[in-house]
Amino acid sequence: MFDFSKELDLEAQRRRAAFYFLAPMIIALFCVAAWPLLRTIYFSFTDTSLTNLYGGEWIGFDNYLQRRELSSGRVIWRGTLVDPAWWNAVWNTVRFSVISVFFETVFGLGIALVLNAEFRGRGWVRAAILIPWAIPTIVSAKMWAWMLNDQFGIINDILVRIGILERGIAWTASIDTAMTAVLIVDIWKTTPFMALLCLAGLQMIPRDIYEAAKIDGVHPLKVFWKITLPLVRPALMVAVIFRMLDALRIFDLIYVLTPNSKATKTMSVISRENLIDFDKFAYGSAQSTLLFAIIAIFVSLYIWLGKVNLSGEGNQ
Amino acid sequence: MTRTPWEWTRLIGFYALVVVIVVISIFPFYYAILTSFKSGTAIFEINYLPVDFSVQNYITVMTGRNFIRSVINSVFISGVTVLLALFLAVTASYALSRVRFRGRSLLLITILGVSMFPQIAVLAGLFELIRFLGIYNTPWAMVLSYTIFTLPFTVWVLTTFMRDLPIEIEEAAIIDGATPWNIITKVFMPLLWPALVTTGLLAFIGAWNEFLFALTFTISETQRTVPVAIALLSGASEQEIPWGPIMAASVIVTVPLVILVLIFQRKIVAGLTAGGVKG
């Protein structure tokens, strides 16, 4: 006779083991993610300062928005939500994210299409495009800062030689070009990642579809719009959301390439500045809480609208 | 096989595109290497091909204040972080991929969510925690804080990897009476090695390149990691940016990464794409 109680026992044993296996990871993630996040949100409702971490008192929403009536009857609004520097940072972040992810997607898809074709030396080309990805962000920021140098930079030299520019421009220092400089470096560095994700998506499309289209004499552009793009779309959606989330929190590239430039200061940069450099710990906490909220809303919207299946379960 | 002129044009156009992609990808790194070998004022002349071969910048960096110390810090921090993350992730991924329990999908989504976290959102809370634990300005501050991105990433990739392993090997072990711990160590570990190497390498690169936490949680020059050291490398005076030594330092810390990435090319591509694109 088959012993059912023993089988149940085994299943229960497995579940108990699973719990013990998961516990250390969950505790670790709680300590480094959930708890600090909750503390940040808490700090944003206090007047805590960097030098007096435990002396902060609850002040409600004052870091976000505060209405104060002067004795003369004039009403003054204060807080992050009416801070032009904050809104400038929000605008910079959004602008940077949308433009960089757009170009990275277009270029990434283009490179993926090239790499998906069979040609001699394909392995070498794939290795070459991995190099920008492998270089640390700080190093690429410094490399490009040197190349974009106004006097001795090679980019200005190239552009002057081929006649696009009359004389060199101060890419990173000038307020008009600082964002362009940041975008160039970010697109250069992150397009390979996008290309690899797109390539993985492309390689899952069965080749016979293309054969059939070729026999039917369908124009290659039509093949791209009607076959390739719809089929690669799920992979592309996931790649875009990953990149978008990464772009929204950008810090290091901007901190190093264009320090203190108003034209490129993003939400992460301005939050850290307030948190650490300006000793407005609570105010910076409020700003980073807002950034977190914006990203959370964005993710929910995206998953909801795009019906992205992030877990990869149930569609195998 | 003869080609029509139209086919030739297309072929040339295609290879031209390939050349453009390759040149744009590798030129900045090439130029950094070229610059790093220039000495003195030669650095201010723009050359497209190597003209000079001087190791002066490398000597300056290696003998300079604390650069070697920074490299040791970075190796230590990245190594410990990765080992810790892999240790916690192997058992957790086994549970997540092989055992059915309620709330599994939710847990997986939460883990993915943590890896998407804007790091600035936990900065204030982590700062307090690190001060509380008394590890501010020590390598442990980074080991602790880097767990926030290395752990979710390793758990996620190893889970997708283990999910694809055939169920039969495990069933055989269960029938033989193996405990879950034995299944992991005796049955899964030998199969997992390739995935562990890849995930570990990717997590190592992530930790090696991290900047925000390393900048915020260290104060003295001796505690800096490599990215912070390079970002804050300054010259004799405020205005004078030491481009030569910066490029030499950049090359020193990047060459090992580039070599590793080229060696593990295929595995890295597989590991990166396992993160999300499965549908």
Coordinates of C-alpha atoms in Angstrom, one line a residue, chain B:
Chain B
M1 CA 28.6 33.2 -57.5
T2 CA 28.2 36.5 -59.2
R3 CA 26.6 39.5 -57.7
T4 CA 24.6 42.2 -59.3
P5 CA 25.8 45.8 -58.7
W6 CA 22.8 46.3 -56.4
E7 CA 23.9 43.4 -54.3
W8 CA 27.4 44.8 -54.2
T9 CA 26.1 48.2 -53.0
R10 CA 24.1 46.5 -50.3
L11 CA 27.0 44.4 -49.2
I12 CA 29.3 47.4 -49.0
G13 CA 26.7 49.4 -47.2
F14 CA 26.2 46.6 -44.7
Y15 CA 29.9 46.3 -43.9
A16 CA 30.3 50.1 -43.7
L17 CA 27.6 50.0 -41.0
V18 CA 29.4 47.3 -39.2
V19 CA 32.7 49.3 -39.3
V20 CA 30.9 52.4 -38.0
I21 CA 29.4 50.4 -35.1
V22 CA 32.8 48.9 -34.2
V23 CA 34.7 52.2 -34.4
I24 CA 32.2 54.1 -32.3
S25 CA 32.3 51.3 -29.7
I26 CA 36.0 51.0 -29.2
F27 CA 37.3 54.4 -30.2
P28 CA 36.9 56.1 -26.7
F29 CA 38.7 53.3 -25.0
Y30 CA 41.4 53.3 -27.6
Y31 CA 41.8 57.0 -27.2
A32 CA 42.0 56.7 -23.4
I33 CA 44.9 54.2 -23.8
L34 CA 46.6 56.4 -26.4
T35 CA 46.3 59.4 -24.0
S36 CA 47.6 57.4 -21.0
F37 CA 50.9 56.7 -22.7
K38 CA 51.6 60.4 -23.5
S39 CA 53.9 62.3 -21.3
G40 CA 54.1 65.9 -20.2
T41 CA 52.8 68.4 -22.7
A42 CA 52.3 65.9 -25.5
I43 CA 48.9 65.3 -24.0
F44 CA 47.7 68.6 -25.3
E45 CA 48.4 67.8 -28.9
I46 CA 45.6 65.9 -30.6
N47 CA 46.8 62.7 -32.2
Y48 CA 44.7 60.0 -33.8
L49 CA 47.5 57.4 -33.9
P50 CA 50.0 56.6 -31.1
V51 CA 53.0 58.8 -31.2
D52 CA 54.5 58.4 -27.8
F53 CA 55.1 55.6 -25.4
S54 CA 55.8 56.8 -22.0
V55 CA 54.8 55.0 -18.8
Q56 CA 55.1 58.2 -16.8
N57 CA 51.4 58.5 -16.1
Y58 CA 51.2 55.0 -14.9
I59 CA 54.1 55.5 -12.5
T60 CA 52.4 58.7 -11.2
V61 CA 49.2 56.8 -10.5
M62 CA 50.8 53.7 -8.9
T63 CA 53.1 55.7 -6.7
G64 CA 50.5 58.4 -6.0
R65 CA 48.5 58.7 -2.8
N66 CA 46.3 55.7 -2.1
F67 CA 45.5 54.5 -5.6
I68 CA 46.7 50.9 -4.9
R69 CA 44.8 51.1 -1.6
S70 CA 41.7 51.9 -3.5
V71 CA 42.1 48.9 -5.8
I72 CA 42.6 46.7 -2.8
N73 CA 39.4 48.2 -1.2
S74 CA 37.5 47.6 -4.4
V75 CA 38.6 44.0 -4.8
F76 CA 37.8 43.2 -1.2
I77 CA 34.4 44.9 -1.2
S78 CA 33.3 43.4 -4.5
G79 CA 34.6 40.0 -3.6
V80 CA 32.9 39.8 -0.2
T81 CA 29.7 41.2 -1.6
V82 CA 29.5 38.7 -4.4
L83 CA 30.3 35.7 -2.2
L84 CA 27.7 36.8 0.3
A85 CA 25.1 37.4 -2.3
L86 CA 25.8 34.0 -4.0
F87 CA 25.6 32.2 -0.7
L88 CA 22.2 33.7 0.2
A89 CA 20.9 33.4 -3.3
V90 CA 21.6 29.7 -4.0
T91 CA 19.4 28.4 -1.2
A92 CA 16.8 31.1 -1.8
S93 CA 16.6 30.4 -5.6
Y94 CA 16.2 26.7 -4.9
A95 CA 13.2 27.4 -2.8
L96 CA 11.8 29.9 -5.3
S97 CA 12.3 27.7 -8.3
R98 CA 11.6 24.1 -7.1
V99 CA 9.2 24.4 -4.2
R100 CA 5.6 25.4 -4.7
F101 CA 4.2 27.6 -2.0
R102 CA 1.7 30.4 -1.7
G103 CA 3.0 33.9 -2.4
R104 CA 5.9 32.8 -4.6
S105 CA 5.1 35.0 -7.6
L106 CA 4.5 38.0 -5.3
L107 CA 7.9 37.3 -3.6
L108 CA 9.6 37.1 -7.0
I109 CA 8.1 40.4 -8.2
T110 CA 9.1 42.1 -4.9
I111 CA 12.7 40.9 -5.4
L112 CA 12.7 42.2 -9.0
G113 CA 11.2 45.4 -7.6
V114 CA 14.0 45.8 -5.2
S115 CA 16.6 45.6 -7.9
M116 CA 14.8 48.4 -9.8
F117 CA 14.9 50.6 -6.7
P118 CA 16.3 54.1 -7.1
Q119 CA 19.2 53.8 -4.8
I120 CA 18.8 57.4 -3.6
A121 CA 15.5 56.4 -2.0
V122 CA 17.3 54.3 0.6
L123 CA 20.3 56.5 1.0
A124 CA 19.1 58.4 4.1
G125 CA 17.9 55.3 5.8
L126 CA 21.1 53.4 5.0
F127 CA 23.2 56.3 6.2
E128 CA 21.4 56.1 9.6
L129 CA 21.8 52.3 9.7
I130 CA 25.5 52.5 8.8
R131 CA 26.1 55.1 11.4
F132 CA 24.2 53.0 14.0
L133 CA 26.2 49.9 13.2
G134 CA 29.4 51.9 13.5
I135 CA 30.7 50.9 10.0
Y136 CA 30.7 54.4 8.4
N137 CA 33.9 54.9 6.5
T138 CA 34.8 51.2 6.5
P139 CA 34.5 48.6 3.7
W140 CA 31.6 47.0 5.5
A141 CA 29.4 50.0 4.8
M142 CA 29.8 49.1 1.1
V143 CA 29.4 45.4 1.6
L144 CA 26.1 46.0 3.4
S145 CA 24.7 48.6 1.0
Y146 CA 25.7 46.7 -2.2
T147 CA 23.6 43.8 -1.1
I148 CA 20.6 45.8 -2.2
F149 CA 21.5 45.3 -5.9
T150 CA 23.7 42.2 -5.9
L151 CA 21.3 40.0 -4.0
P152 CA 18.1 40.5 -6.0
F153 CA 20.0 40.2 -9.2
T154 CA 21.7 36.9 -8.3
V155 CA 18.5 35.5 -6.8
W156 CA 16.6 36.4 -10.0
V157 CA 19.1 34.9 -12.5
L158 CA 19.7 31.8 -10.5
T159 CA 16.0 31.2 -10.1
T160 CA 15.4 31.4 -13.9
F161 CA 18.4 29.1 -14.3
M162 CA 17.2 26.5 -11.8
R163 CA 13.7 26.6 -13.1
D164 CA 15.0 25.2 -16.4
L165 CA 16.8 22.2 -14.9
P166 CA 15.0 18.9 -15.5
I167 CA 12.8 17.7 -12.6
E168 CA 14.0 14.1 -13.0
I169 CA 17.3 14.6 -11.4
E170 CA 15.7 16.0 -8.3
E171 CA 13.0 13.3 -8.2
A172 CA 15.7 10.6 -8.2
A173 CA 17.4 12.3 -5.2
I174 CA 14.1 12.6 -3.3
I175 CA 13.3 8.9 -3.8
D176 CA 16.8 8.1 -2.5
G177 CA 15.8 10.1 0.6
A178 CA 17.9 13.1 0.2
T179 CA 17.1 16.2 2.3
P180 CA 16.6 19.5 0.5
W181 CA 20.0 20.7 1.8
N182 CA 21.6 17.6 0.3
I183 CA 19.7 18.1 -3.0
I184 CA 21.2 21.6 -3.2
T185 CA 24.8 20.8 -2.3
K186 CA 25.1 17.3 -3.9
V187 CA 22.7 17.5 -6.9
F188 CA 22.3 21.1 -7.9
M189 CA 25.7 22.6 -7.1
P190 CA 27.7 20.7 -9.7
L191 CA 25.1 21.7 -12.3
L192 CA 25.1 25.3 -11.1
W193 CA 28.8 26.1 -11.4
P194 CA 28.6 27.8 -14.8
A195 CA 25.6 29.9 -13.8
L196 CA 27.3 30.8 -10.5
V197 CA 30.4 32.0 -12.3
T198 CA 28.4 34.1 -14.7
T199 CA 26.1 35.6 -12.1
G200 CA 29.0 36.2 -9.8
L201 CA 31.0 38.0 -12.5
L202 CA 28.1 40.2 -13.4
A203 CA 27.4 41.0 -9.7
F204 CA 31.2 41.7 -9.3
I205 CA 31.1 44.2 -12.1
G206 CA 28.1 45.9 -10.6
A207 CA 29.8 46.2 -7.2
W208 CA 33.1 47.2 -8.8
N209 CA 31.4 50.1 -10.7
E210 CA 29.1 51.4 -7.9
F211 CA 29.5 55.0 -7.2
L212 CA 26.7 56.6 -5.1
F213 CA 27.1 54.5 -2.0
A214 CA 30.9 54.5 -2.1
L215 CA 30.9 58.3 -2.4
T216 CA 28.5 58.8 0.4
F217 CA 29.7 56.2 2.9
T218 CA 33.4 57.0 2.9
I219 CA 35.1 60.1 4.0
S220 CA 38.9 59.4 4.1
E221 CA 41.0 58.9 1.0
T222 CA 42.3 55.5 2.2
Q223 CA 38.8 54.1 2.3
R224 CA 37.8 55.0 -1.2
T225 CA 36.9 52.5 -3.9
V226 CA 38.3 52.8 -7.4
P227 CA 35.4 54.8 -9.0
V228 CA 35.4 57.3 -6.2
A229 CA 39.2 57.6 -6.4
I230 CA 39.1 58.2 -10.1
A231 CA 36.3 60.7 -9.9
L232 CA 38.0 62.7 -7.2
L233 CA 41.6 62.4 -8.5
S234 CA 42.9 65.9 -8.4
G235 CA 46.1 67.6 -9.5
A236 CA 48.6 69.8 -7.8
S237 CA 46.2 72.8 -8.1
E238 CA 42.5 73.1 -8.2
Q239 CA 42.3 74.2 -11.9
E240 CA 44.7 71.6 -13.2
I241 CA 43.0 68.4 -14.0
P242 CA 45.6 65.6 -14.3
W243 CA 44.2 64.0 -17.5
G244 CA 47.2 61.8 -18.0
P245 CA 47.1 60.0 -14.7
I246 CA 43.3 59.9 -14.8
M247 CA 43.5 58.0 -18.1
A248 CA 46.2 55.7 -16.8
A249 CA 44.1 54.9 -13.8
S250 CA 41.1 54.3 -16.0
V251 CA 43.0 52.0 -18.2
I252 CA 44.3 50.0 -15.2
V253 CA 40.9 49.4 -13.7
T254 CA 39.2 48.8 -17.0
V255 CA 41.5 46.4 -18.8
P256 CA 40.9 43.5 -16.4
L257 CA 37.1 44.0 -16.8
V258 CA 37.3 44.1 -20.6
I259 CA 39.4 40.9 -20.7
L260 CA 37.0 39.1 -18.3
V261 CA 34.0 40.3 -20.4
L262 CA 35.6 39.1 -23.6
I263 CA 36.5 35.7 -22.1
F264 CA 33.0 35.1 -20.7
Q265 CA 31.2 36.9 -23.6
R266 CA 28.7 34.2 -24.4
K267 CA 27.9 33.4 -20.8
I268 CA 27.5 37.1 -19.9
V269 CA 25.1 37.7 -22.8
A270 CA 23.0 34.7 -21.6
G271 CA 23.1 35.9 -18.0
L272 CA 22.1 39.4 -18.9
T273 CA 19.2 38.3 -21.0
A274 CA 18.0 35.8 -18.4
G275 CA 17.1 38.7 -16.2
G276 CA 14.0 39.7 -18.1
V277 CA 13.5 38.5 -21.7
K278 CA 11.9 35.2 -21.3
G279 CA 8.5 35.6 -22.9

